[in-house]
Short mmCIF file of C-alpha atoms in Angstrom, two decimals:
data_model
loop_
_atom_site.label_atom_id
_atom_site.label_comp_id
_atom_site.label_asym_id
_atom_site.label_seq_id
_atom_site.Cartn_x
_atom_site.Cartn_y
_atom_site.Cartn_z
CA MET A 1 33.49 84.65 152.40
CA ARG A 2 32.72 81.37 154.06
CA ALA A 3 32.49 78.44 151.31
CA ALA A 4 31.20 74.84 152.52
CA ALA A 5 31.78 72.34 150.31
CA PHE A 6 30.40 68.42 150.10
CA ASP A 7 31.77 65.25 148.30
CA SER A 8 30.90 61.17 149.35
CA GLY A 9 34.11 60.49 150.39
CA VAL A 10 37.70 62.10 149.53
CA GLY A 11 37.29 62.68 145.65
CA GLY A 12 35.57 66.69 146.56
CA LEU A 13 39.17 67.51 147.60
CA SER A 14 39.95 67.42 144.02
CA VAL A 15 37.67 70.58 143.66
CA VAL A 16 38.17 72.19 147.33
CA LYS A 17 43.07 72.34 145.40
CA SER A 18 41.10 74.48 142.85
CA LEU A 19 39.12 76.17 144.80
CA ALA A 20 41.98 76.96 147.24
CA ALA A 21 44.38 77.66 144.09
CA HIS A 22 42.59 80.15 143.25
CA LYS A 23 42.10 81.56 147.16
CA LEU A 24 38.02 82.00 145.93
CA PHE A 25 37.37 82.34 150.08
CA ASP A 26 38.37 83.21 153.00
CA GLU A 27 37.17 79.76 154.34
CA ILE A 28 35.80 76.25 153.44
CA ILE A 29 34.41 74.31 155.31
CA TYR A 30 34.45 70.67 153.79
CA TYR A 31 32.48 67.27 154.82
CA GLY A 32 32.79 63.84 153.72
CA ASP A 33 30.64 61.60 153.76
CA THR A 34 33.32 58.92 154.36
CA ALA A 35 31.62 56.19 156.92
CA ARG A 36 28.83 55.64 153.21
CA ALA A 37 31.08 56.64 151.17
CA PRO A 38 30.95 55.52 147.60
CA TYR A 39 27.72 57.12 146.46
CA GLY A 40 28.24 56.30 142.34
CA ALA A 41 26.43 52.95 142.60
CA LYS A 42 23.50 53.89 145.00
CA ASP A 43 19.86 54.34 144.37
CA GLN A 44 18.43 58.01 143.47
CA ASN A 45 16.66 58.28 146.81
CA THR A 46 19.41 57.70 148.67
CA ILE A 47 22.06 59.89 147.79
CA LYS A 48 19.20 62.53 148.42
CA ARG A 49 18.20 61.76 151.23
CA TYR A 50 22.93 61.96 152.64
CA SER A 51 23.02 65.04 149.98
CA LEU A 52 20.73 66.77 152.85
CA GLU A 53 21.91 65.36 155.65
CA ALA A 54 24.87 66.95 154.63
CA LEU A 55 23.31 70.07 154.27
CA GLU A 56 21.94 70.16 158.13
CA PHE A 57 25.12 69.33 158.94
CA LEU A 58 27.56 72.50 156.94
CA SER A 59 24.34 74.98 157.49
CA GLY A 60 25.23 74.35 160.87
CA PHE A 61 28.71 76.74 159.59
CA GLU A 62 26.69 79.52 158.50
CA PRO A 63 28.03 79.23 154.95
CA ASP A 64 28.08 82.06 152.16
CA ALA A 65 27.38 79.28 149.62
CA LEU A 66 27.91 75.30 149.47
CA ILE A 67 29.37 73.92 146.91
CA VAL A 68 28.22 70.44 145.80
CA ALA A 69 31.74 68.51 144.98
CA CYS A 70 30.49 65.07 143.70
CA ASN A 71 29.02 64.26 140.27
CA THR A 72 26.71 62.50 141.83
CA ALA A 73 25.39 64.66 144.11
CA SER A 74 25.52 67.32 141.74
CA ALA A 75 22.84 65.07 139.51
CA TYR A 76 20.78 63.74 142.27
CA ALA A 77 20.12 65.95 144.81
CA LEU A 78 20.96 69.56 143.35
CA ASP A 79 17.24 70.20 142.89
CA GLU A 80 16.42 69.35 146.63
CA LEU A 81 19.44 71.56 147.60
CA ARG A 82 18.52 73.90 146.29
CA SER A 83 15.31 74.51 148.20
CA GLN A 84 16.29 73.76 151.25
CA ALA A 85 19.41 76.03 151.41
CA GLY A 86 18.70 79.55 152.57
CA PHE A 87 22.19 79.84 150.11
CA PRO A 88 23.18 79.32 147.48
CA VAL A 89 24.04 76.24 145.78
CA VAL A 90 26.45 75.18 143.13
CA GLY A 91 27.08 72.14 141.83
CA VAL A 92 29.83 70.33 139.65
CA ILE A 93 27.89 69.24 136.29
CA GLU A 94 26.07 73.06 135.57
CA SER A 95 29.74 74.17 135.84
CA GLY A 96 31.58 71.33 133.59
CA VAL A 97 28.96 72.34 131.05
CA LEU A 98 29.38 75.85 131.43
CA ALA A 99 34.19 75.35 131.73
CA LEU A 100 33.54 72.95 127.40
CA GLU A 101 31.00 75.96 126.33
CA ASN A 102 33.94 79.05 127.49
CA GLY A 103 36.85 75.99 126.44
CA GLY A 104 36.02 76.98 122.71
CA VAL A 105 34.07 73.46 121.83
CA GLY A 106 32.18 72.98 119.58
CA ARG A 107 28.27 72.60 119.50
CA GLY A 108 28.97 69.89 116.27
CA ASP A 109 32.23 68.10 118.76
CA ARG A 110 32.89 64.89 119.36
CA VAL A 111 31.92 65.38 123.46
CA LEU A 112 32.33 61.88 125.89
CA VAL A 113 31.05 61.99 129.64
CA ILE A 114 32.42 59.92 131.34
CA GLY A 115 31.21 58.85 135.62
CA THR A 116 30.12 56.54 137.05
CA GLN A 117 27.34 54.69 137.17
CA ALA A 118 24.68 56.97 139.16
CA THR A 119 26.03 60.03 137.55
CA ILE A 120 25.21 58.63 134.30
CA GLY A 121 22.00 56.96 134.46
CA SER A 122 20.80 60.17 135.61
CA GLY A 123 21.28 62.06 132.34
CA CYS A 124 21.42 64.64 133.60
CA TYR A 125 24.81 65.24 132.00
CA GLN A 126 23.55 64.26 128.60
CA ASN A 127 20.18 66.17 128.75
CA LEU A 128 22.12 69.93 130.33
CA LEU A 129 24.82 69.23 127.19
CA LYS A 130 21.39 68.34 124.19
CA ALA A 131 19.63 71.53 125.94
CA ARG A 132 22.84 73.57 125.42
CA GLY A 133 22.68 72.44 121.88
CA PHE A 134 25.40 69.61 122.22
CA GLU A 135 24.49 67.06 119.75
CA ASN A 136 27.75 64.53 118.74
CA VAL A 137 27.83 63.59 123.26
CA THR A 138 28.26 60.32 124.13
CA ALA A 139 28.50 58.57 127.43
CA LEU A 140 30.05 55.88 129.69
CA ALA A 141 29.79 54.79 133.20
CA ALA A 142 33.33 53.59 134.06
CA PRO A 143 33.30 51.87 137.86
CA LEU A 144 36.11 50.58 138.39
CA LEU A 145 38.23 54.47 137.30
CA VAL A 146 36.93 54.99 140.90
CA PRO A 147 38.47 52.45 143.08
CA LEU A 148 41.64 52.91 141.12
CA VAL A 149 41.91 56.13 141.82
CA GLU A 150 41.61 55.19 145.75
CA GLU A 151 43.93 52.86 145.51
CA GLY A 152 46.53 55.07 144.38
CA ILE A 153 47.15 53.28 140.45
CA PHE A 154 46.72 56.39 137.92
CA ASP A 155 48.51 55.07 135.04
CA GLY A 156 50.83 51.18 134.52
CA ALA A 157 49.64 47.65 132.51
CA ILE A 158 45.49 48.46 134.89
CA VAL A 159 44.50 51.38 133.42
CA ASP A 160 45.54 50.63 130.28
CA GLU A 161 43.72 47.84 130.36
CA THR A 162 40.80 49.64 131.46
CA PHE A 163 40.93 52.19 129.37
CA LYS A 164 40.99 49.18 126.76
CA ARG A 165 37.64 48.25 128.06
CA TYR A 166 35.74 51.16 128.65
CA PHE A 167 36.86 53.67 125.47
CA GLY A 168 38.30 51.18 123.19
CA ASP A 169 35.79 50.58 120.89
CA LEU A 170 34.72 54.22 121.23
CA GLY A 171 36.52 56.22 118.27
CA ASP A 172 38.00 59.38 118.84
CA PHE A 173 37.03 62.82 120.99
CA ASP A 174 37.55 66.93 121.32
CA ALA A 175 36.11 66.80 124.80
CA VAL A 176 35.73 64.84 127.45
CA ILE A 177 34.03 65.99 130.53
CA MET A 178 35.82 64.22 133.33
CA GLY A 179 32.33 63.80 135.55
CA CYS A 180 33.78 62.17 138.90
CA THR A 181 36.02 64.47 141.02
CA HIS A 182 38.51 61.32 141.48
CA TYR A 183 39.29 61.74 137.10
CA PRO A 184 41.58 64.11 137.92
CA LEU A 185 43.66 62.78 139.87
CA MET A 186 44.22 60.23 136.54
CA GLN A 187 44.17 63.15 133.43
CA PRO A 188 48.31 62.23 132.53
CA ALA A 189 46.25 58.51 131.61
CA LEU A 190 43.65 60.01 130.34
CA GLY A 191 45.62 62.94 128.52
CA ALA A 192 46.99 60.59 126.77
CA TRP A 193 44.77 58.46 125.36
CA PHE A 194 42.04 60.92 124.52
CA LYS A 195 44.98 62.91 122.54
CA GLY A 196 44.33 66.94 121.22
CA ALA A 197 40.84 66.19 123.56
CA LYS A 198 40.47 69.42 126.11
CA LEU A 199 39.34 67.65 129.01
CA VAL A 200 37.37 69.31 131.03
CA HIS A 201 38.19 69.12 135.35
CA SER A 202 34.71 70.23 137.95
CA GLY A 203 37.16 71.59 140.00
CA GLU A 204 38.54 74.67 137.58
CA ALA A 205 34.61 74.49 136.24
CA ILE A 206 33.66 76.07 139.30
CA VAL A 207 36.47 78.21 140.24
CA GLU A 208 35.53 79.84 135.94
CA TYR A 209 31.09 78.87 137.27
CA LEU A 210 31.45 80.70 140.29
CA LYS A 211 33.99 83.88 138.81
CA ALA A 212 31.67 84.34 136.23
CA ASN A 213 28.14 84.58 139.31
CA ASN A 214 30.43 86.67 141.16
CA LEU A 215 30.45 83.86 144.53
CA VAL A 216 33.73 84.68 145.56
CA SER A 217 35.80 86.66 147.83
CA ASP A 218 36.58 90.13 147.17
CA GLY A 219 40.21 89.46 149.08
CA ALA A 220 42.96 87.33 148.31
CA ASN A 221 44.40 85.68 151.13
CA ASP A 222 45.47 82.14 151.97
CA THR A 223 41.98 79.97 152.20
CA GLN A 224 41.49 78.41 155.90
CA ILE A 225 39.88 75.32 155.25
CA GLN A 226 38.66 72.10 157.58
CA PHE A 227 37.55 69.04 157.12
CA PHE A 228 34.58 67.08 158.22
CA ALA A 229 33.95 63.08 157.84
CA SER A 230 31.20 60.87 159.16
CA GLU A 231 33.96 58.89 160.04
CA ASN A 232 37.76 58.90 160.18
CA ALA A 233 38.91 62.46 159.69
CA THR A 234 42.18 62.04 160.57
CA ARG A 235 42.50 59.24 157.87
CA LEU A 236 40.40 62.31 155.50
CA LYS A 237 42.72 65.13 156.66
CA GLU A 238 45.73 63.04 155.48
CA VAL A 239 44.93 62.56 152.09
CA ALA A 240 43.91 66.41 151.90
CA SER A 241 47.45 67.44 153.10
CA LYS A 242 49.24 64.44 150.14
CA TRP A 243 46.22 64.98 147.45
CA LEU A 244 45.95 68.76 148.30
CA ASP A 245 50.06 69.11 148.69
CA MET A 246 49.01 72.23 150.72
CA PRO A 247 48.92 71.17 154.15
CA SER A 248 49.74 75.18 156.04
CA LEU A 249 45.89 74.98 155.11
CA ILE A 250 44.36 72.90 156.90
CA LYS A 251 43.21 73.54 160.16
CA ASP A 252 43.27 71.56 163.02
CA LYS A 253 40.44 72.89 165.92
CA PRO A 254 38.36 74.25 164.47
CA MET B 1 15.14 26.07 161.31
CA ARG B 2 15.03 29.49 160.27
CA ALA B 3 18.57 31.18 159.71
CA ALA B 4 19.05 35.67 159.46
CA ALA B 5 22.53 36.49 157.34
CA PHE B 6 23.84 39.33 156.75
CA ASP B 7 26.46 41.04 154.98
CA SER B 8 27.30 44.31 153.54
CA GLY B 9 25.64 43.81 150.03
CA VAL B 10 25.42 41.12 147.97
CA GLY B 11 28.84 39.52 147.90
CA GLY B 12 27.19 37.58 150.93
CA LEU B 13 25.36 35.97 148.27
CA SER B 14 28.36 33.22 147.59
CA VAL B 15 27.62 32.82 151.20
CA VAL B 16 23.28 31.62 151.04
CA LYS B 17 23.97 29.99 147.46
CA SER B 18 26.16 27.26 149.85
CA LEU B 19 24.06 27.46 152.50
CA ALA B 20 20.65 26.86 149.81
CA ALA B 21 23.43 24.49 147.75
CA HIS B 22 22.92 22.06 150.96
CA LYS B 23 19.91 22.95 152.66
CA LEU B 24 20.30 23.59 155.48
CA PHE B 25 17.72 25.74 156.66
CA ASP B 26 13.81 25.66 155.77
CA GLU B 27 14.45 29.67 156.38
CA ILE B 28 16.44 32.19 155.14
CA ILE B 29 15.79 36.28 156.00
CA TYR B 30 19.12 38.35 154.32
CA TYR B 31 19.91 41.88 154.72
CA GLY B 32 22.50 43.33 152.17
CA ASP B 33 23.42 47.15 154.21
CA THR B 34 23.44 48.19 150.72
CA ALA B 35 22.45 51.50 151.35
CA ARG B 36 26.05 51.68 152.54
CA ALA B 37 28.56 48.86 151.17
CA PRO B 38 31.45 48.29 151.18
CA TYR B 39 32.79 47.93 154.32
CA GLY B 40 35.87 46.62 153.10
CA ALA B 41 37.48 49.99 153.64
CA LYS B 42 34.91 51.34 156.77
CA ASP B 43 37.35 52.08 159.99
CA GLN B 44 36.50 49.17 162.09
CA ASN B 45 34.27 51.40 164.49
CA THR B 46 31.61 52.35 161.84
CA ILE B 47 31.77 48.10 160.81
CA LYS B 48 30.80 47.83 164.47
CA ARG B 49 27.73 50.11 165.00
CA TYR B 50 26.72 48.88 161.29
CA SER B 51 26.74 45.78 161.49
CA LEU B 52 24.77 45.74 165.10
CA GLU B 53 21.51 47.89 163.69
CA ALA B 54 21.25 44.45 161.32
CA LEU B 55 21.37 42.74 164.27
CA GLU B 56 18.67 44.70 166.06
CA PHE B 57 17.09 43.79 162.10
CA LEU B 58 17.04 40.77 161.35
CA SER B 59 16.46 40.33 165.37
CA GLY B 60 12.64 40.81 165.06
CA PHE B 61 12.52 37.42 162.23
CA GLU B 62 13.47 35.98 166.05
CA PRO B 63 16.20 33.80 163.87
CA ASP B 64 17.69 30.46 165.41
CA ALA B 65 21.00 31.59 164.69
CA LEU B 66 23.05 34.72 162.57
CA ILE B 67 25.45 34.52 160.01
CA VAL B 68 27.49 37.05 159.36
CA ALA B 69 27.72 36.53 155.26
CA CYS B 70 31.02 39.24 155.18
CA ASN B 71 34.13 38.44 156.31
CA THR B 72 34.93 42.83 157.09
CA ALA B 73 32.07 42.76 159.16
CA SER B 74 33.37 39.07 161.14
CA ALA B 75 36.34 40.67 160.92
CA TYR B 76 35.86 43.76 163.51
CA ALA B 77 32.00 42.70 165.11
CA LEU B 78 31.39 38.61 165.67
CA ASP B 79 32.49 39.70 169.68
CA GLU B 80 30.30 42.40 169.47
CA LEU B 81 27.13 40.71 167.90
CA ARG B 82 27.79 36.92 170.04
CA SER B 83 27.32 39.79 172.77
CA GLN B 84 23.73 40.85 171.70
CA ALA B 85 22.80 37.90 170.07
CA GLY B 86 20.09 36.25 171.48
CA PHE B 87 20.58 33.21 169.65
CA PRO B 88 24.46 31.44 168.37
CA VAL B 89 26.48 34.39 165.99
CA VAL B 90 28.27 32.87 163.39
CA GLY B 91 31.04 34.77 161.09
CA VAL B 92 33.09 32.68 158.29
CA ILE B 93 36.79 33.86 159.10
CA GLU B 94 36.46 30.59 162.38
CA SER B 95 35.32 28.56 159.57
CA GLY B 96 37.60 29.27 156.93
CA VAL B 97 39.91 28.17 158.87
CA LEU B 98 38.38 25.29 160.27
CA ALA B 99 38.04 24.37 156.04
CA LEU B 100 41.80 24.81 156.28
CA GLU B 101 42.23 22.45 158.86
CA ASN B 102 39.87 19.76 157.65
CA GLY B 103 40.62 19.91 154.32
CA GLY B 104 44.26 18.60 154.57
CA VAL B 105 46.30 22.12 154.14
CA GLY B 106 49.60 21.25 156.90
CA ARG B 107 50.85 23.75 159.57
CA GLY B 108 53.71 23.75 157.92
CA ASP B 109 51.98 24.73 154.83
CA ARG B 110 52.57 28.00 152.56
CA VAL B 111 48.79 29.64 152.75
CA LEU B 112 47.54 33.43 151.67
CA VAL B 113 44.69 34.87 153.02
CA ILE B 114 43.51 37.58 150.44
CA GLY B 115 41.05 40.10 151.31
CA THR B 116 39.84 43.81 151.61
CA GLN B 117 41.53 46.55 153.84
CA ALA B 118 39.74 46.50 157.12
CA THR B 119 39.56 43.00 156.60
CA ILE B 120 43.32 42.07 156.75
CA GLY B 121 44.16 45.64 158.70
CA SER B 122 42.80 43.86 161.32
CA GLY B 123 44.42 40.54 161.75
CA CYS B 124 42.17 38.12 162.59
CA TYR B 125 42.94 36.06 160.20
CA GLN B 126 46.08 36.07 160.72
CA ASN B 127 46.09 35.57 164.22
CA LEU B 128 43.89 33.05 164.26
CA LEU B 129 45.71 30.85 161.99
CA LYS B 130 48.90 31.48 163.98
CA ALA B 131 46.91 30.53 167.50
CA ARG B 132 45.43 27.13 165.10
CA GLY B 133 50.02 26.66 164.43
CA PHE B 134 49.40 27.56 160.45
CA GLU B 135 53.46 28.70 160.81
CA ASN B 136 54.24 30.65 157.05
CA VAL B 137 50.51 32.66 156.20
CA THR B 138 50.86 35.78 154.35
CA ALA B 139 47.81 38.31 154.07
CA LEU B 140 47.54 40.18 150.95
CA ALA B 141 45.19 43.24 151.33
CA ALA B 142 43.70 43.27 147.84
CA PRO B 143 40.50 45.79 146.86
CA LEU B 144 40.32 46.11 143.17
CA LEU B 145 39.40 42.68 143.33
CA VAL B 146 35.30 44.02 145.10
CA PRO B 147 34.22 46.40 142.74
CA LEU B 148 36.11 44.40 138.88
CA VAL B 149 33.72 41.74 141.40
CA GLU B 150 30.73 43.94 141.24
CA GLU B 151 31.15 45.06 137.17
CA GLY B 152 30.78 41.57 136.62
CA ILE B 153 34.72 40.78 135.54
CA PHE B 154 35.83 37.47 136.19
CA ASP B 155 38.56 37.28 133.44
CA GLY B 156 40.84 38.69 131.08
CA ALA B 157 42.92 41.14 130.60
CA ILE B 158 42.69 43.46 132.99
CA VAL B 159 42.08 40.33 135.65
CA ASP B 160 45.19 39.34 134.62
CA GLU B 161 46.89 42.54 135.37
CA THR B 162 45.39 43.39 139.30
CA PHE B 163 46.76 39.61 139.53
CA LYS B 164 50.23 40.36 138.50
CA ARG B 165 50.22 44.19 140.85
CA TYR B 166 48.96 42.12 144.20
CA PHE B 167 50.54 38.53 143.06
CA GLY B 168 53.21 38.78 140.68
CA ASP B 169 56.32 38.88 143.16
CA LEU B 170 54.78 36.64 145.94
CA GLY B 171 55.86 32.83 144.40
CA ASP B 172 53.90 29.72 144.85
CA PHE B 173 51.14 28.73 147.27
CA ASP B 174 49.50 25.84 148.75
CA ALA B 175 46.37 27.28 150.61
CA VAL B 176 43.90 30.36 149.74
CA ILE B 177 41.35 31.73 151.98
CA MET B 178 39.36 33.36 149.52
CA GLY B 179 38.41 35.77 152.44
CA CYS B 180 35.67 38.08 151.07
CA THR B 181 32.51 37.21 150.45
CA HIS B 182 33.48 38.20 146.82
CA TYR B 183 35.56 36.51 145.50
CA PRO B 184 34.04 33.33 145.01
CA LEU B 185 32.83 34.07 142.07
CA MET B 186 35.97 34.75 140.84
CA GLN B 187 37.26 30.61 141.97
CA PRO B 188 38.41 29.75 138.34
CA ALA B 189 40.77 33.09 137.14
CA LEU B 190 42.62 32.20 141.05
CA GLY B 191 42.24 28.43 140.35
CA ALA B 192 44.67 29.66 137.18
CA TRP B 193 46.93 31.72 138.33
CA PHE B 194 47.17 29.61 142.27
CA LYS B 195 47.43 26.15 140.76
CA GLY B 196 47.21 23.37 142.73
CA ALA B 197 47.02 25.35 145.33
CA LYS B 198 43.28 24.42 147.87
CA LEU B 199 41.04 27.10 147.57
CA VAL B 200 38.43 28.29 151.53
CA HIS B 201 35.07 29.19 149.78
CA SER B 202 33.55 31.14 153.40
CA GLY B 203 30.40 29.53 152.19
CA GLU B 204 31.45 26.29 151.52
CA ALA B 205 33.67 26.32 155.12
CA ILE B 206 30.36 27.83 156.88
CA VAL B 207 28.85 24.93 155.63
CA GLU B 208 30.90 22.52 157.32
CA TYR B 209 31.38 24.26 160.18
CA LEU B 210 27.03 24.30 160.59
CA LYS B 211 26.85 20.82 160.08
CA ALA B 212 30.25 20.39 162.68
CA ASN B 213 28.27 21.99 165.38
CA ASN B 214 25.05 20.80 164.96
CA LEU B 215 23.77 24.81 163.29
CA VAL B 216 21.73 23.36 161.06
CA SER B 217 18.10 21.59 160.28
CA ASP B 218 17.49 18.53 160.16
CA GLY B 219 15.00 17.84 156.92
CA ALA B 220 16.64 18.09 153.70
CA ASN B 221 13.41 20.46 152.25
CA ASP B 222 14.22 23.46 150.09
CA THR B 223 15.69 27.31 151.51
CA GLN B 224 12.90 29.41 151.55
CA ILE B 225 15.06 33.10 151.17
CA GLN B 226 14.17 36.27 151.42
CA PHE B 227 15.54 39.29 151.03
CA PHE B 228 15.45 42.42 152.75
CA ALA B 229 18.65 44.89 152.20
CA SER B 230 19.08 49.89 152.91
CA GLU B 231 18.16 50.56 149.05
CA ASN B 232 16.73 48.53 146.27
CA ALA B 233 16.42 45.65 147.33
CA THR B 234 14.78 44.78 144.36
CA ARG B 235 18.19 45.47 142.75
CA LEU B 236 19.01 42.41 145.58
CA LYS B 237 16.74 40.32 144.61
CA GLU B 238 16.92 40.75 140.95
CA VAL B 239 21.80 40.51 141.90
CA ALA B 240 20.09 36.80 143.85
CA SER B 241 18.72 36.11 140.43
CA LYS B 242 20.89 35.86 138.30
CA TRP B 243 24.33 34.50 141.21
CA LEU B 244 21.88 32.09 143.03
CA ASP B 245 20.44 30.79 139.81
CA MET B 246 18.13 29.93 142.26
CA PRO B 247 14.97 31.82 141.70
CA SER B 248 12.78 29.35 142.75
CA LEU B 249 13.56 29.89 145.81
CA ILE B 250 12.82 33.29 146.20
CA LYS B 251 10.53 34.16 148.39
CA ASP B 252 8.42 37.84 147.03
CA LYS B 253 6.73 38.53 149.92
CA PRO B 254 7.35 37.99 153.75
#
């Protein structure tokens, strides 16, 4: 099976890492819209337009499924993508909420969702959580976390002060949805702050979702991954080698 | 006189504020490429391409001059813009260095330039400073400052820790070039950190440059400003009202 995966830039690599680790696909075609990233503070119409352009590009590879490995694009563009794609389209929001349900988080438990301004502003997580019966949900945009991760700052004094600003007055939670693909790189720091909370990782969540919906290859071979980007694919591949820690999977030429 | 001004997004408003305060022009047409901002971590070819597209859009207004109110675009696209525009094109880098010279900073004084990864990576400031005889120049990319300003965080604990990380080991300076149009919003905090240093502000620097090169209107009327953006011009105007603190200057309709 060949999956296409799309993100605004490099963040979706944290999802690809989970997909590859679980050997769900024979091939993954990854496209990062690096020339226009990040999406997190952009307008919903822009996000929809860019996502449809990514679909057009990726459709050329005739994938068996498209994984929207970006919470912001999943929040705003999933319906349009589904209506135009000739194959299943899976986003990270439904799967994140499913992972919460499967992870033993109760309907009355205190759930925090963090994400970009656009993702949180869409109300997408909040509405779906409410529809599934979660009653105690707090949602918060945490825009500084993405640039911190992009600069390789995952913990330490700046992160501590940033957490204090964002989370200092919020109290405790039983579960935290890391609603942006950059955040898993900060998982140790988030885990230390939200002690005892279940942290939901978009990549691991989507693995569960794809398995449950039988959208995976039968075999168990290593996944071959090709990378494309709207600018500087070389830099994307470098980041991929570092983040994925699986350079042997990266195909250099289509 | 009608000036066109271009920035990747909202940062160039700090330049427009200086231009308007000094009443240099009868009209300013401002274009922010908000749908693709920020430029600071993007590839040089992308920055050139976007800048030429901005020129094409702004040329339709038949301006008397184009002000590139973005350090990153000034660093990479100025030559191309000049070769294609039928009017003078002024960037913030030459004017920043001129302001240093006019501001009594000596050739042996310790100069720090801070900017985006792209601006600092271009070597543009460093080369020009060297060519003008400045011998003691340190250049540093400080990518976190832009997202901090975008989130309205201009001082306090996160800023202190960020300054400590970037500047903690650098020692003292006689002058600091704020080589990104977002940084003037942090000028009080930067001034407190770099005590006694002359801080060079792109907006104030370009005012001097335009006057010295007689690229200004004769009269002294208020400047009428029109705002355009590649997405969400409404939000740009809201930010402009707040930053410029001169809402009466903003023309609602062309």
